[in-house]
């Protein structure tokens, strides 16, 4: 049972090749005032993220679109192939509507063009991690 002072921990995978973005996201997640605390793991590209997804379960993936070795869309296709139901919020510098449509067709939870408002991300993260059963038993 969770006491009123304890917060359930949700595990988030941040996938981005830009370390400044990764640091900013980690810091922001630490400041969000949700009912959850966040354990953060990171991957620098889709290939590393795929390895992490094989190894661990996550409550949410924050995913960049364009990265070396494997793009965000390629990772989404692999996640679909593996039948992973992990919510994905795609954060991208590309504001192209076709790219957004492609990502949404892959079943992502949300598509957010960079730069974005942290309040918007905070709201979406809270919704996404609350939208499914816990990743761990």
CSV table of N, CA and C in Angstrom, one decimal:
chain,number,residue,atom,x,y,z
A,1,UNK,N,0.8,-1.2,0.0
A,1,UNK,CA,0.0,0.0,0.0
A,1,UNK,C,0.9,1.2,0.0
A,2,UNK,N,0.5,2.2,-0.7
A,2,UNK,CA,1.3,3.5,-0.8
A,2,UNK,C,0.7,4.5,0.2
A,3,UNK,N,1.6,5.0,1.0
A,3,UNK,CA,1.1,6.0,2.0
A,3,UNK,C,0.9,7.3,1.3
A,4,UNK,N,0.3,8.2,2.0
A,4,UNK,CA,0.0,9.5,1.4
A,4,UNK,C,1.3,10.3,1.1
A,5,UNK,N,2.4,10.0,1.7
A,5,UNK,CA,3.6,10.7,1.4
A,5,UNK,C,4.5,10.0,0.4
A,6,UNK,N,4.2,8.8,0.1
A,6,UNK,CA,5.0,8.0,-0.9
A,6,UNK,C,4.4,8.2,-2.3
A,7,UNK,N,5.2,8.2,-3.3
A,7,UNK,CA,4.8,8.3,-4.6
A,7,UNK,C,5.2,7.1,-5.4
A,8,UNK,N,4.3,6.6,-6.2
A,8,UNK,CA,4.6,5.4,-7.0
A,8,UNK,C,5.7,5.8,-8.0
A,9,UNK,N,6.6,4.9,-8.4
A,9,UNK,CA,7.6,5.2,-9.3
A,9,UNK,C,7.3,4.7,-10.7
A,10,UNK,N,7.4,5.5,-11.7
A,10,UNK,CA,7.2,5.2,-13.1
A,10,UNK,C,8.6,5.3,-13.8
A,11,UNK,N,8.8,4.3,-14.7
A,11,UNK,CA,10.1,4.3,-15.4
A,11,UNK,C,9.9,4.9,-16.8
A,12,UNK,N,10.8,5.9,-17.1
A,12,UNK,CA,10.7,6.5,-18.4
A,12,UNK,C,12.0,6.4,-19.1
A,13,UNK,N,11.9,6.0,-20.4
A,13,UNK,CA,13.1,5.9,-21.3
A,13,UNK,C,13.1,7.2,-22.2
A,14,UNK,N,14.2,8.0,-22.1
A,14,UNK,CA,14.4,9.2,-22.9
A,14,UNK,C,15.3,8.7,-24.0
A,15,UNK,N,14.9,8.9,-25.3
A,15,UNK,CA,15.6,8.5,-26.4
A,15,UNK,C,15.9,9.8,-27.3
A,16,UNK,N,17.2,10.3,-27.2
A,16,UNK,CA,17.5,11.5,-28.0
A,16,UNK,C,19.0,11.5,-28.1
A,17,UNK,N,19.5,11.9,-29.3
A,17,UNK,CA,21.0,12.0,-29.5
A,17,UNK,C,21.6,13.3,-29.0
A,18,UNK,N,20.7,14.3,-28.6
A,18,UNK,CA,21.2,15.6,-28.2
A,18,UNK,C,21.2,15.6,-26.6
A,19,UNK,N,22.4,15.5,-26.1
A,19,UNK,CA,22.6,15.4,-24.6
A,19,UNK,C,22.0,16.6,-23.9
A,20,UNK,N,22.0,17.8,-24.5
A,20,UNK,CA,21.4,18.9,-23.8
A,20,UNK,C,19.9,18.7,-23.6
A,21,UNK,N,19.2,18.1,-24.6
A,21,UNK,CA,17.8,17.8,-24.5
A,21,UNK,C,17.6,16.8,-23.4
A,22,UNK,N,18.4,15.7,-23.4
A,22,UNK,CA,18.3,14.7,-22.4
A,22,UNK,C,18.4,15.3,-21.0
A,23,UNK,N,19.4,16.1,-20.8
A,23,UNK,CA,19.6,16.7,-19.5
A,23,UNK,C,18.4,17.6,-19.1
A,24,UNK,N,17.9,18.4,-20.0
A,24,UNK,CA,16.7,19.2,-19.8
A,24,UNK,C,15.5,18.4,-19.4
A,25,UNK,N,15.3,17.3,-20.1
A,25,UNK,CA,14.2,16.4,-19.9
A,25,UNK,C,14.3,15.8,-18.5
A,26,UNK,N,15.5,15.3,-18.2
A,26,UNK,CA,15.7,14.7,-16.9
A,26,UNK,C,15.4,15.7,-15.7
A,27,UNK,N,15.9,16.9,-15.9
A,27,UNK,CA,15.7,17.9,-14.9
A,27,UNK,C,14.2,18.2,-14.8
A,28,UNK,N,13.6,18.4,-15.9
A,28,UNK,CA,12.1,18.7,-15.9
A,28,UNK,C,11.3,17.6,-15.2
A,29,UNK,N,11.6,16.4,-15.5
A,29,UNK,CA,10.9,15.3,-14.9
A,29,UNK,C,11.1,15.3,-13.4
A,30,UNK,N,12.2,15.7,-12.9
A,30,UNK,CA,12.4,15.8,-11.5
A,30,UNK,C,11.6,16.9,-10.8
A,31,UNK,N,11.2,17.9,-11.6
A,31,UNK,CA,10.5,19.0,-11.0
A,31,UNK,C,9.0,18.9,-11.2
A,32,UNK,N,8.5,18.0,-12.0
A,32,UNK,CA,7.1,17.8,-12.2
A,32,UNK,C,6.4,17.4,-10.9
A,33,UNK,N,5.3,18.0,-10.6
A,33,UNK,CA,4.6,17.7,-9.3
A,33,UNK,C,3.4,16.8,-9.6
A,34,UNK,N,3.7,15.5,-9.9
A,34,UNK,CA,2.7,14.5,-10.2
A,34,UNK,C,2.6,13.6,-9.0
A,35,UNK,N,1.6,12.7,-9.1
A,35,UNK,CA,1.5,11.7,-8.1
A,35,UNK,C,2.6,10.6,-8.2
A,36,UNK,N,3.4,10.7,-9.3
A,36,UNK,CA,4.4,9.7,-9.5
A,36,UNK,C,5.8,10.3,-9.3
A,37,UNK,N,6.8,9.5,-8.9
A,37,UNK,CA,8.2,9.8,-9.0
A,37,UNK,C,8.6,9.1,-10.3
A,38,UNK,N,9.8,9.6,-10.9
A,38,UNK,CA,10.2,9.0,-12.1
A,38,UNK,C,11.6,8.5,-12.0
A,39,UNK,N,11.8,7.2,-12.5
A,39,UNK,CA,13.1,6.6,-12.7
A,39,UNK,C,13.4,6.8,-14.2
A,40,UNK,N,14.5,7.4,-14.5
A,40,UNK,CA,14.9,7.7,-15.9
A,40,UNK,C,16.0,6.9,-16.4
A,41,UNK,N,15.8,6.4,-17.6
A,41,UNK,CA,16.9,5.7,-18.3
A,41,UNK,C,17.0,6.5,-19.6
A,42,UNK,N,18.2,6.4,-20.2
A,42,UNK,CA,18.4,7.2,-21.5
A,42,UNK,C,19.0,6.3,-22.5
A,43,UNK,N,18.8,6.6,-23.8
A,43,UNK,CA,19.4,6.0,-24.9
A,43,UNK,C,19.7,7.1,-26.0
A,44,UNK,N,20.9,7.0,-26.6
A,44,UNK,CA,21.3,8.0,-27.6
A,44,UNK,C,20.8,7.8,-29.0
A,45,UNK,N,20.1,6.7,-29.2
A,45,UNK,CA,19.5,6.5,-30.6
A,45,UNK,C,18.5,5.3,-30.5
A,46,UNK,N,17.8,5.1,-31.6
A,46,UNK,CA,16.8,4.1,-31.6
A,46,UNK,C,17.4,2.7,-31.4
A,47,UNK,N,18.6,2.4,-31.8
A,47,UNK,CA,19.2,1.0,-31.7
A,47,UNK,C,19.4,0.8,-30.2
A,48,UNK,N,20.0,1.8,-29.5
A,48,UNK,CA,20.2,1.6,-28.0
A,48,UNK,C,18.9,1.5,-27.3
A,49,UNK,N,17.9,2.3,-27.7
A,49,UNK,CA,16.6,2.2,-27.1
A,49,UNK,C,15.9,0.8,-27.3
A,50,UNK,N,16.1,0.3,-28.5
A,50,UNK,CA,15.5,-1.1,-28.7
A,50,UNK,C,16.2,-2.1,-27.8
A,51,UNK,N,17.5,-2.0,-27.6
A,51,UNK,CA,18.1,-2.9,-26.6
A,51,UNK,C,17.6,-2.7,-25.2
A,52,UNK,N,17.3,-1.5,-24.8
A,52,UNK,CA,16.8,-1.2,-23.5
A,52,UNK,C,15.4,-1.7,-23.4
A,53,UNK,N,14.6,-1.6,-24.4
A,53,UNK,CA,13.2,-2.1,-24.4
A,53,UNK,C,13.2,-3.7,-24.4
A,54,UNK,N,14.2,-4.3,-24.9
A,54,UNK,CA,14.3,-5.8,-24.8
A,54,UNK,C,14.7,-6.2,-23.4
A,55,UNK,N,15.4,-5.3,-22.7
A,55,UNK,CA,16.0,-5.6,-21.4
A,55,UNK,C,15.0,-5.3,-20.2
A,56,UNK,N,14.3,-4.2,-20.4
A,56,UNK,CA,13.5,-3.7,-19.3
A,56,UNK,C,12.1,-3.3,-19.8
A,57,UNK,N,11.2,-3.0,-18.8
A,57,UNK,CA,9.9,-2.5,-19.1
A,57,UNK,C,9.8,-1.1,-18.7
A,58,UNK,N,9.1,-0.3,-19.5
A,58,UNK,CA,9.0,1.2,-19.3
A,58,UNK,C,7.5,1.6,-19.3
A,59,UNK,N,7.3,2.6,-18.5
A,59,UNK,CA,5.9,3.2,-18.4
A,59,UNK,C,5.7,4.2,-19.5
A,60,UNK,N,6.8,4.8,-20.1
A,60,UNK,CA,6.7,5.8,-21.1
A,60,UNK,C,8.0,5.9,-21.8
A,61,UNK,N,7.9,6.2,-23.1
A,61,UNK,CA,9.1,6.5,-23.9
A,61,UNK,C,9.0,7.9,-24.4
A,62,UNK,N,10.0,8.8,-24.2
A,62,UNK,CA,10.1,10.1,-24.8
A,62,UNK,C,11.1,10.0,-25.9
A,63,UNK,N,10.6,10.2,-27.1
A,63,UNK,CA,11.4,9.8,-28.3
A,63,UNK,C,11.6,10.9,-29.3
A,64,UNK,N,12.8,11.1,-29.7
A,64,UNK,CA,13.2,12.0,-30.7
A,64,UNK,C,12.9,11.3,-32.1
A,65,UNK,N,12.7,12.1,-33.1
A,65,UNK,CA,12.5,11.6,-34.4
A,65,UNK,C,13.8,11.2,-35.2
A,66,UNK,N,14.7,12.1,-35.3
A,66,UNK,CA,15.9,11.9,-36.1
A,66,UNK,C,17.1,11.7,-35.3
A,67,UNK,N,17.6,10.5,-35.4
A,67,UNK,CA,18.8,10.1,-34.6
A,67,UNK,C,19.7,9.1,-35.5
A,68,UNK,N,20.9,9.0,-35.2
A,68,UNK,CA,21.8,8.1,-36.0
A,68,UNK,C,21.3,6.6,-35.7
A,69,UNK,N,21.7,5.8,-36.6
A,69,UNK,CA,21.5,4.3,-36.6
A,69,UNK,C,20.1,3.9,-36.7
A,70,UNK,N,19.1,4.5,-36.0
A,70,UNK,CA,17.7,4.1,-36.1
A,70,UNK,C,16.9,5.3,-35.7
A,71,UNK,N,16.0,5.7,-36.6
A,71,UNK,CA,15.2,6.9,-36.4
A,71,UNK,C,14.0,6.5,-35.4
A,72,UNK,N,13.3,7.6,-35.0
A,72,UNK,CA,12.2,7.3,-34.1
A,72,UNK,C,11.1,6.5,-34.8
A,73,UNK,N,10.8,6.8,-36.1
A,73,UNK,CA,9.8,6.0,-36.8
A,73,UNK,C,10.2,4.5,-36.9
A,74,UNK,N,11.5,4.3,-37.1
A,74,UNK,CA,12.0,2.9,-37.2
A,74,UNK,C,11.9,2.2,-35.9
A,75,UNK,N,12.1,2.9,-34.8
A,75,UNK,CA,12.0,2.3,-33.5
A,75,UNK,C,10.5,2.0,-33.2
A,76,UNK,N,9.6,2.9,-33.6
A,76,UNK,CA,8.2,2.7,-33.4
A,76,UNK,C,7.7,1.4,-34.2
A,77,UNK,N,8.3,1.2,-35.4
A,77,UNK,CA,7.9,0.0,-36.1
A,77,UNK,C,8.4,-1.2,-35.4
A,78,UNK,N,9.6,-1.2,-34.8
A,78,UNK,CA,10.1,-2.3,-34.0
A,78,UNK,C,9.3,-2.6,-32.8
A,79,UNK,N,8.9,-1.5,-32.1
A,79,UNK,CA,8.0,-1.6,-30.9
A,79,UNK,C,6.7,-2.3,-31.3
A,80,UNK,N,6.1,-1.9,-32.4
A,80,UNK,CA,4.9,-2.5,-32.9
A,80,UNK,C,5.1,-4.0,-33.2
A,81,UNK,N,6.2,-4.3,-33.9
A,81,UNK,CA,6.5,-5.7,-34.2
A,81,UNK,C,6.6,-6.5,-32.9
A,82,UNK,N,7.2,-5.9,-31.9
A,82,UNK,CA,7.3,-6.6,-30.6
A,82,UNK,C,6.0,-6.6,-29.8
A,83,UNK,N,5.0,-5.9,-30.3
A,83,UNK,CA,3.7,-5.8,-29.6
A,83,UNK,C,3.9,-5.1,-28.2
A,84,UNK,N,4.8,-4.1,-28.2
A,84,UNK,CA,4.9,-3.3,-27.0
A,84,UNK,C,3.8,-2.3,-26.9
A,85,UNK,N,3.2,-2.2,-25.8
A,85,UNK,CA,2.1,-1.2,-25.6
A,85,UNK,C,2.5,0.0,-24.8
A,86,UNK,N,3.8,0.3,-24.7
A,86,UNK,CA,4.3,1.4,-24.0
A,86,UNK,C,3.9,2.7,-24.6
A,87,UNK,N,3.3,3.7,-23.9
A,87,UNK,CA,3.0,4.9,-24.5
A,87,UNK,C,4.3,5.7,-25.0
A,88,UNK,N,4.2,6.3,-26.1
A,88,UNK,CA,5.3,7.1,-26.6
A,88,UNK,C,4.9,8.5,-26.9
A,89,UNK,N,5.7,9.5,-26.4
A,89,UNK,CA,5.5,10.9,-26.7
A,89,UNK,C,6.7,11.2,-27.6
A,90,UNK,N,6.4,11.6,-28.8
A,90,UNK,CA,7.5,12.0,-29.8
A,90,UNK,C,7.8,13.5,-29.7
A,91,UNK,N,9.0,13.8,-29.4
A,91,UNK,CA,9.5,15.2,-29.3
A,91,UNK,C,10.4,15.4,-30.5
A,92,UNK,N,10.1,16.3,-31.4
A,92,UNK,CA,10.9,16.5,-32.6
A,92,UNK,C,11.0,17.9,-33.0
A,93,UNK,N,12.1,18.2,-33.6
A,93,UNK,CA,12.4,19.5,-34.2
A,93,UNK,C,11.7,19.7,-35.6
A,94,UNK,N,11.1,18.6,-36.1
A,94,UNK,CA,10.4,18.6,-37.4
A,94,UNK,C,8.9,18.9,-37.1
A,95,UNK,N,8.5,20.0,-37.7
A,95,UNK,CA,7.1,20.4,-37.6
A,95,UNK,C,6.3,20.0,-38.8
A,96,UNK,N,6.7,19.0,-39.6
A,96,UNK,CA,6.1,18.6,-40.8
A,96,UNK,C,4.8,17.8,-40.5
A,97,UNK,N,3.7,18.1,-41.1
A,97,UNK,CA,2.5,17.4,-40.9
A,97,UNK,C,2.5,16.0,-41.3
A,98,UNK,N,3.2,15.7,-42.4
A,98,UNK,CA,3.2,14.3,-42.9
A,98,UNK,C,4.0,13.4,-41.9
A,99,UNK,N,5.1,13.9,-41.4
A,99,UNK,CA,5.9,13.2,-40.4
A,99,UNK,C,5.0,13.0,-39.1
A,100,UNK,N,4.3,14.0,-38.7
A,100,UNK,CA,3.4,13.8,-37.6
A,100,UNK,C,2.4,12.8,-37.8
A,101,UNK,N,1.8,12.8,-39.0
A,101,UNK,CA,0.8,11.8,-39.4
A,101,UNK,C,1.3,10.4,-39.4
A,102,UNK,N,2.6,10.2,-39.9
A,102,UNK,CA,3.2,8.9,-39.9
A,102,UNK,C,3.4,8.4,-38.5
A,103,UNK,N,3.9,9.3,-37.6
A,103,UNK,CA,4.1,9.0,-36.2
A,103,UNK,C,2.8,8.6,-35.5
A,104,UNK,N,1.8,9.4,-35.7
A,104,UNK,CA,0.5,9.1,-35.1
A,104,UNK,C,-0.1,7.8,-35.6
A,105,UNK,N,0.1,7.5,-36.9
A,105,UNK,CA,-0.3,6.2,-37.5
A,105,UNK,C,0.4,5.0,-36.8
A,106,UNK,N,1.5,5.3,-36.3
A,106,UNK,CA,2.3,4.2,-35.5
A,106,UNK,C,1.7,4.0,-34.1
A,107,UNK,N,0.8,4.8,-33.7
A,107,UNK,CA,0.1,4.7,-32.4
A,107,UNK,C,0.8,5.4,-31.3
A,108,UNK,N,1.5,6.5,-31.5
A,108,UNK,CA,2.1,7.2,-30.4
A,108,UNK,C,1.0,7.9,-29.6
A,109,UNK,N,1.4,8.2,-28.4
A,109,UNK,CA,0.4,8.9,-27.5
A,109,UNK,C,0.3,10.4,-27.8
A,110,UNK,N,1.4,11.0,-28.2
A,110,UNK,CA,1.4,12.4,-28.5
A,110,UNK,C,2.6,12.8,-29.4
A,111,UNK,N,2.5,13.8,-30.2
A,111,UNK,CA,3.5,14.4,-31.0
A,111,UNK,C,3.7,15.8,-30.6
A,112,UNK,N,4.9,16.2,-30.2
A,112,UNK,CA,5.2,17.5,-29.7
A,112,UNK,C,6.4,18.1,-30.5
A,113,UNK,N,6.2,19.1,-31.3
A,113,UNK,CA,7.3,19.8,-32.0
A,113,UNK,C,8.2,20.6,-31.0
A,114,UNK,N,9.5,20.6,-31.2
A,114,UNK,CA,10.4,21.4,-30.4
A,114,UNK,C,10.5,22.7,-31.1
A,115,UNK,N,10.7,23.8,-30.4
A,115,UNK,CA,10.7,23.8,-28.9
A,115,UNK,C,9.2,23.7,-28.4
A,116,UNK,N,9.1,23.2,-27.1
A,116,UNK,CA,7.8,23.0,-26.5
A,116,UNK,C,7.8,23.6,-25.1
A,117,UNK,N,6.6,23.8,-24.7
A,117,UNK,CA,6.3,24.3,-23.3
A,117,UNK,C,6.4,23.2,-22.3
A,118,UNK,N,7.2,23.4,-21.3
A,118,UNK,CA,7.3,22.3,-20.3
A,118,UNK,C,6.0,22.0,-19.6
A,119,UNK,N,5.1,22.9,-19.4
A,119,UNK,CA,3.8,22.7,-18.8
A,119,UNK,C,3.0,21.7,-19.7
A,120,UNK,N,3.1,21.9,-21.0
A,120,UNK,CA,2.4,21.0,-22.0
A,120,UNK,C,3.0,19.6,-21.8
A,121,UNK,N,4.3,19.4,-21.8
A,121,UNK,CA,4.9,18.1,-21.6
A,121,UNK,C,4.6,17.5,-20.3
A,122,UNK,N,4.6,18.3,-19.2
A,122,UNK,CA,4.2,17.8,-17.9
A,122,UNK,C,2.8,17.2,-17.9
A,123,UNK,N,1.9,17.9,-18.5
A,123,UNK,CA,0.5,17.4,-18.6
A,123,UNK,C,0.4,16.1,-19.4
A,124,UNK,N,1.1,16.0,-20.5
A,124,UNK,CA,1.1,14.8,-21.3
A,124,UNK,C,1.8,13.6,-20.7
A,125,UNK,N,2.9,13.9,-20.0
A,125,UNK,CA,3.6,12.8,-19.2
A,125,UNK,C,2.6,12.2,-18.2
A,126,UNK,N,2.0,13.1,-17.4
A,126,UNK,CA,1.1,12.6,-16.4
A,126,UNK,C,0.0,11.8,-17.0
A,127,UNK,N,-0.6,12.2,-18.1
A,127,UNK,CA,-1.7,11.5,-18.7
A,127,UNK,C,-1.2,10.1,-19.2
A,128,UNK,N,0.0,10.1,-19.9
A,128,UNK,CA,0.5,8.9,-20.5
A,128,UNK,C,0.9,7.9,-19.4
A,129,UNK,N,1.5,8.2,-18.4
A,129,UNK,CA,1.9,7.2,-17.4
A,129,UNK,C,0.7,6.7,-16.6
A,130,UNK,N,-0.4,7.5,-16.6
A,130,UNK,CA,-1.6,7.1,-15.9
A,130,UNK,C,-2.5,6.3,-16.8
A,131,UNK,N,-2.2,6.2,-18.1
A,131,UNK,CA,-3.0,5.5,-19.0
A,131,UNK,C,-2.9,4.0,-19.1
A,132,UNK,N,-2.0,3.5,-18.4
A,132,UNK,CA,-1.8,2.0,-18.5
A,132,UNK,C,-1.4,1.4,-17.1
A,133,UNK,N,-1.4,0.1,-17.1
A,133,UNK,CA,-0.9,-0.6,-15.9
A,133,UNK,C,0.5,-0.4,-15.6
A,134,UNK,N,1.0,-0.5,-14.4
A,134,UNK,CA,2.4,-0.4,-14.1
A,134,UNK,C,3.3,-1.3,-14.9
A,135,UNK,N,4.5,-0.9,-15.3
A,135,UNK,CA,5.4,-1.7,-16.0
A,135,UNK,C,6.0,-2.8,-15.2
A,136,UNK,N,6.1,-2.6,-14.0
A,136,UNK,CA,6.7,-3.7,-13.1
A,136,UNK,C,5.6,-4.2,-12.1
A,137,UNK,N,5.8,-5.4,-11.7
A,137,UNK,CA,4.9,-5.9,-10.7
A,137,UNK,C,5.3,-5.6,-9.3
